[in-house]
CSV table of N, CA and C in Angstrom, one decimal:
chain,number,residue,atom,x,y,z
I,10,MET,N,167.9,97.1,134.8
I,10,MET,CA,166.3,97.1,133.9
I,10,MET,C,166.7,98.7,133.2
I,11,LYS,N,166.0,98.4,131.9
I,11,LYS,CA,166.2,99.6,131.0
I,11,LYS,C,165.0,100.5,131.5
I,12,ARG,N,165.4,101.7,131.7
I,12,ARG,CA,164.3,102.8,132.0
I,12,ARG,C,163.4,103.2,130.6
I,13,LEU,N,162.1,103.5,130.8
I,13,LEU,CA,161.2,103.6,129.8
I,13,LEU,C,161.0,105.0,129.4
I,14,THR,N,161.6,105.7,129.9
I,14,THR,CA,161.6,107.4,129.9
I,14,THR,C,163.0,107.8,129.6
I,15,LYS,N,163.2,109.2,128.9
I,15,LYS,CA,164.2,109.6,128.6
I,15,LYS,C,165.1,110.2,130.0
I,16,LYS,N,164.3,110.7,130.7
I,16,LYS,CA,164.7,111.3,131.9
I,16,LYS,C,164.3,110.4,133.2
I,17,ALA,N,165.2,110.3,134.1
I,17,ALA,CA,164.5,109.5,135.4
I,17,ALA,C,163.5,110.4,135.9
I,18,TRP,N,162.4,109.7,136.5
I,18,TRP,CA,161.4,110.2,137.1
I,18,TRP,C,161.8,110.1,138.7
I,19,PHE,N,162.7,109.2,139.1
I,19,PHE,CA,163.1,108.9,140.3
I,19,PHE,C,164.4,108.6,140.4
I,20,HIS,N,165.3,109.1,141.2
I,20,HIS,CA,166.7,108.8,141.4
I,20,HIS,C,167.1,108.2,142.8
I,21,LYS,N,168.3,107.8,142.9
I,21,LYS,CA,168.7,107.2,144.1
I,21,LYS,C,168.8,108.3,145.4
I,22,ARG,N,168.5,107.8,146.5
I,22,ARG,CA,168.5,108.7,147.7
I,22,ARG,C,170.0,109.1,148.0
I,23,ARG,N,170.2,110.3,148.3
I,23,ARG,CA,171.7,110.6,148.6
I,23,ARG,C,171.9,109.9,150.3
I,24,ILE,N,171.2,109.9,151.0
I,24,ILE,CA,171.4,109.1,152.5
I,24,ILE,C,170.3,108.2,152.5
I,25,GLY,N,170.5,107.0,152.8
I,25,GLY,CA,169.6,105.9,153.1
I,25,GLY,C,169.5,105.3,151.7
I,26,TRP,N,168.6,104.1,151.7
I,26,TRP,CA,168.4,103.3,150.5
I,26,TRP,C,167.2,103.4,149.9
I,27,GLY,N,167.0,103.8,148.7
I,27,GLY,CA,165.7,103.6,148.2
I,27,GLY,C,165.7,104.7,146.9
I,28,VAL,N,164.5,105.2,146.6
I,28,VAL,CA,164.4,106.0,145.6
I,28,VAL,C,163.9,107.5,146.1
I,29,SER,N,163.9,108.5,145.3
I,29,SER,CA,163.0,109.8,145.8
I,29,SER,C,162.6,110.3,144.4
I,30,PRO,N,161.6,111.0,144.3
I,30,PRO,CA,161.3,111.7,142.9
I,30,PRO,C,162.4,112.6,142.5
I,31,ALA,N,162.4,112.6,141.0
I,31,ALA,CA,163.6,113.6,140.5
I,31,ALA,C,163.1,114.5,139.7
I,32,SER,N,161.8,114.4,139.3
I,32,SER,CA,161.3,115.3,138.1
I,32,SER,C,159.7,115.5,138.6
I,33,LEU,N,159.2,116.5,137.6
I,33,LEU,CA,157.8,116.7,138.0
I,33,LEU,C,156.7,115.4,138.0
I,34,GLU,N,157.1,114.5,137.2
I,34,GLU,CA,156.2,113.5,136.7
I,34,GLU,C,156.5,112.6,138.2
I,35,GLY,N,157.8,112.3,138.6
I,35,GLY,CA,158.0,111.6,139.7
I,35,GLY,C,157.0,112.3,141.1
I,36,TRP,N,157.0,113.4,141.3
I,36,TRP,CA,156.3,114.1,142.3
I,36,TRP,C,154.8,113.9,142.0
I,37,LEU,N,154.3,114.0,140.7
I,37,LEU,CA,153.1,113.9,140.5
I,37,LEU,C,152.6,112.4,140.9
I,38,VAL,N,153.5,111.5,140.5
I,38,VAL,CA,152.8,110.1,141.0
I,38,VAL,C,153.1,109.9,142.4
I,39,THR,N,154.1,110.4,143.1
I,39,THR,CA,154.2,110.3,144.4
I,39,THR,C,153.1,111.0,145.3
I,40,VAL,N,152.7,112.0,144.9
I,40,VAL,CA,151.6,112.9,145.6
I,40,VAL,C,150.1,112.4,145.3
I,41,GLY,N,150.1,111.9,144.0
I,41,GLY,CA,148.7,111.2,143.7
I,41,GLY,C,148.7,110.0,144.5
I,42,PHE,N,149.7,109.2,144.8
I,42,PHE,CA,149.5,108.0,145.6
I,42,PHE,C,149.2,108.3,147.1
I,43,ILE,N,150.0,109.2,147.5
I,43,ILE,CA,149.5,109.9,148.8
I,43,ILE,C,148.1,110.4,149.2
I,44,ILE,N,147.8,111.0,148.0
I,44,ILE,CA,146.3,111.7,148.4
I,44,ILE,C,145.0,110.6,148.0
I,45,ILE,N,145.5,109.5,146.9
I,45,ILE,CA,144.4,108.5,146.7
I,45,ILE,C,144.5,107.2,147.6
I,46,ALA,N,145.3,107.0,148.4
I,46,ALA,CA,145.4,105.9,149.0
I,46,ALA,C,144.5,106.0,150.5
I,47,PRO,N,144.8,107.2,151.0
I,47,PRO,CA,143.8,107.6,152.5
I,47,PRO,C,142.4,107.7,151.6
I,48,LEU,N,142.0,108.0,150.7
I,48,LEU,CA,140.6,108.0,150.1
I,48,LEU,C,140.1,106.8,150.1
I,49,VAL,N,141.0,105.8,149.4
I,49,VAL,CA,140.3,104.5,149.3
I,49,VAL,C,140.2,104.0,150.7
I,50,GLY,N,140.9,104.2,151.7
I,50,GLY,CA,140.9,103.5,153.1
I,50,GLY,C,139.7,104.1,153.6
I,51,MET,N,139.4,105.3,153.3
I,51,MET,CA,138.2,106.1,154.2
I,51,MET,C,136.8,105.6,153.4
I,52,HIS,N,137.0,105.5,152.1
I,52,HIS,CA,135.8,104.8,151.4
I,52,HIS,C,135.4,103.5,151.7
I,53,TYR,N,136.3,102.6,152.1
I,53,TYR,CA,135.9,101.5,152.4
I,53,TYR,C,136.2,101.2,153.8
I,54,SER,N,135.6,101.8,154.7
I,54,SER,CA,135.9,102.0,156.2
I,54,SER,C,135.8,100.7,157.0
I,55,GLU,N,135.0,99.9,156.1
I,55,GLU,CA,134.6,98.5,157.0
I,55,GLU,C,135.6,97.8,156.6
I,56,GLU,N,135.8,96.6,157.5
I,56,GLU,CA,136.8,95.7,157.3
I,56,GLU,C,136.4,94.8,156.1
I,57,SER,N,137.0,95.4,155.0
I,57,SER,CA,136.6,94.4,153.7
I,57,SER,C,137.8,94.1,152.8
I,58,ILE,N,137.8,93.0,152.3
I,58,ILE,CA,138.9,92.6,151.4
I,58,ILE,C,139.4,93.5,150.2
I,59,THR,N,138.1,94.3,149.7
I,59,THR,CA,138.3,95.1,148.7
I,59,THR,C,139.3,96.2,149.0
I,60,ARG,N,139.3,96.6,150.3
I,60,ARG,CA,140.2,98.0,150.5
I,60,ARG,C,141.6,97.4,150.5
I,61,TYR,N,141.7,96.2,150.9
I,61,TYR,CA,143.0,95.9,150.9
I,61,TYR,C,143.4,95.4,149.7
I,62,VAL,N,142.9,94.9,148.6
I,62,VAL,CA,143.2,94.3,147.4
I,62,VAL,C,143.6,95.8,146.6
I,63,ILE,N,142.6,96.7,146.7
I,63,ILE,CA,142.8,98.1,146.0
I,63,ILE,C,144.3,98.6,146.5
I,64,LEU,N,144.5,98.7,147.8
I,64,LEU,CA,145.5,99.0,148.3
I,64,LEU,C,146.9,98.5,147.8
I,65,ILE,N,146.8,97.1,147.6
I,65,ILE,CA,148.0,96.6,147.5
I,65,ILE,C,148.3,96.4,146.0
I,66,ALA,N,147.1,96.5,144.9
I,66,ALA,CA,147.3,97.0,143.7
I,66,ALA,C,147.9,98.4,143.3
I,67,MET,N,147.4,99.3,144.2
I,67,MET,CA,148.1,100.5,144.0
I,67,MET,C,149.8,100.5,144.4
I,68,ALA,N,149.8,99.9,145.5
I,68,ALA,CA,151.5,99.6,145.8
I,68,ALA,C,152.1,99.1,144.6
I,69,VAL,N,151.6,98.0,144.0
I,69,VAL,CA,152.4,97.4,143.1
I,69,VAL,C,152.5,98.2,142.0
I,70,ILE,N,151.5,98.9,141.5
I,70,ILE,CA,151.6,99.8,140.4
I,70,ILE,C,152.6,100.8,140.6
I,71,LEU,N,152.6,101.5,142.0
I,71,LEU,CA,153.6,102.5,142.2
I,71,LEU,C,154.9,102.0,142.0
I,72,ILE,N,155.3,100.9,142.5
I,72,ILE,CA,156.6,100.3,142.6
I,72,ILE,C,156.9,99.7,141.2
I,73,ALA,N,156.1,99.3,140.3
I,73,ALA,CA,156.4,99.2,139.0
I,73,ALA,C,156.8,100.5,138.2
I,74,ILE,N,155.7,101.5,138.4
I,74,ILE,CA,156.2,102.7,138.0
I,74,ILE,C,157.7,103.1,138.2
I,75,ILE,N,157.9,103.1,139.3
I,75,ILE,CA,159.2,103.7,140.0
I,75,ILE,C,160.3,102.8,139.3
I,76,LEU,N,160.2,101.5,139.2
I,76,LEU,CA,161.2,100.5,138.9
I,76,LEU,C,161.5,100.8,137.1
I,77,LEU,N,160.2,101.3,136.3
I,77,LEU,CA,160.3,101.4,134.9
I,77,LEU,C,160.6,102.8,134.6
I,78,THR,N,160.5,103.7,135.5
I,78,THR,CA,160.8,105.1,134.9
I,78,THR,C,162.1,105.7,135.9
I,79,GLY,N,162.6,104.9,136.6
I,79,GLY,CA,163.7,105.6,137.4
I,79,GLY,C,165.1,104.8,137.5
I,80,GLU,N,165.9,105.4,138.4
I,80,GLU,CA,167.1,104.8,138.3
I,80,GLU,C,167.0,103.3,139.5
I,81,ALA,N,168.0,102.5,139.5
I,81,ALA,CA,167.8,101.5,140.4
I,81,ALA,C,168.1,102.1,141.8
I,82,PRO,N,167.1,101.5,142.7
I,82,PRO,CA,167.4,101.7,144.3
I,82,PRO,C,168.8,101.7,144.6
I,83,GLY,N,169.0,102.6,145.5
I,83,GLY,CA,170.2,102.7,146.4
I,83,GLY,C,170.7,103.8,146.9
I,84,SER,N,171.9,104.1,147.2
I,84,SER,CA,172.3,105.2,148.1
I,84,SER,C,173.5,105.7,147.3
I,85,GLU,N,173.6,107.0,147.2
I,85,GLU,CA,174.7,107.7,146.5
I,85,GLU,C,175.8,107.7,147.4
I,86,LEU,N,175.7,108.0,149.0
I,86,LEU,CA,176.5,107.8,149.8
I,86,LEU,C,177.3,106.5,149.9
I,87,TRP,N,176.6,105.3,149.8
I,87,TRP,CA,177.2,104.2,149.8
I,87,TRP,C,178.1,103.9,148.7
I,88,ASP,N,177.4,104.2,147.7
I,88,ASP,CA,178.2,104.1,145.9
I,88,ASP,C,179.6,104.8,146.3
I,89,GLU,N,179.6,105.9,146.8
I,89,GLU,CA,180.6,106.7,147.1
I,89,GLU,C,181.7,106.2,147.9
I,90,LEU,N,181.3,105.4,149.1
I,90,LEU,CA,182.1,104.8,150.1
I,90,LEU,C,182.7,103.6,149.3
I,91,MET,N,182.1,103.0,148.5
I,91,MET,CA,182.4,101.7,148.0
I,91,MET,C,183.4,101.9,146.8
I,92,LYS,N,183.3,103.1,146.4
I,92,LYS,CA,184.3,103.3,145.0
I,92,LYS,C,185.4,103.9,146.1
I,93,LYS,N,185.6,104.5,147.2
I,93,LYS,CA,186.6,104.8,147.9
I,93,LYS,C,187.5,103.8,148.4
I,94,ASN,N,186.7,102.7,148.9
I,94,ASN,CA,187.3,101.3,149.3
I,94,ASN,C,187.9,100.5,148.1
I,95,ASP,N,187.4,100.8,146.9
I,95,ASP,CA,188.1,99.8,145.9
I,95,ASP,C,189.4,100.5,145.5
I,96,LYS,N,189.5,101.7,145.7
I,96,LYS,CA,190.8,102.3,145.3
I,96,LYS,C,192.1,101.9,146.1
């Protein structure tokens, strides 16, 4: 998938599979999600469908931002091991 930004906000993890923030923008998105998600959970403290809908929507938006502004998820260590095996 083509990235929408000139620089990657998220890059592959060194060890393990996934992505991690690579720029200030990536960190702001991550920290914003970490701060806002519990606040939504506390505001809708009763068992309501609204809380779950909002949290799922936030997670989908976070994943979309990661996919549109970062590298493909993966592992740098795994990529290095696969290159060694191809030789």
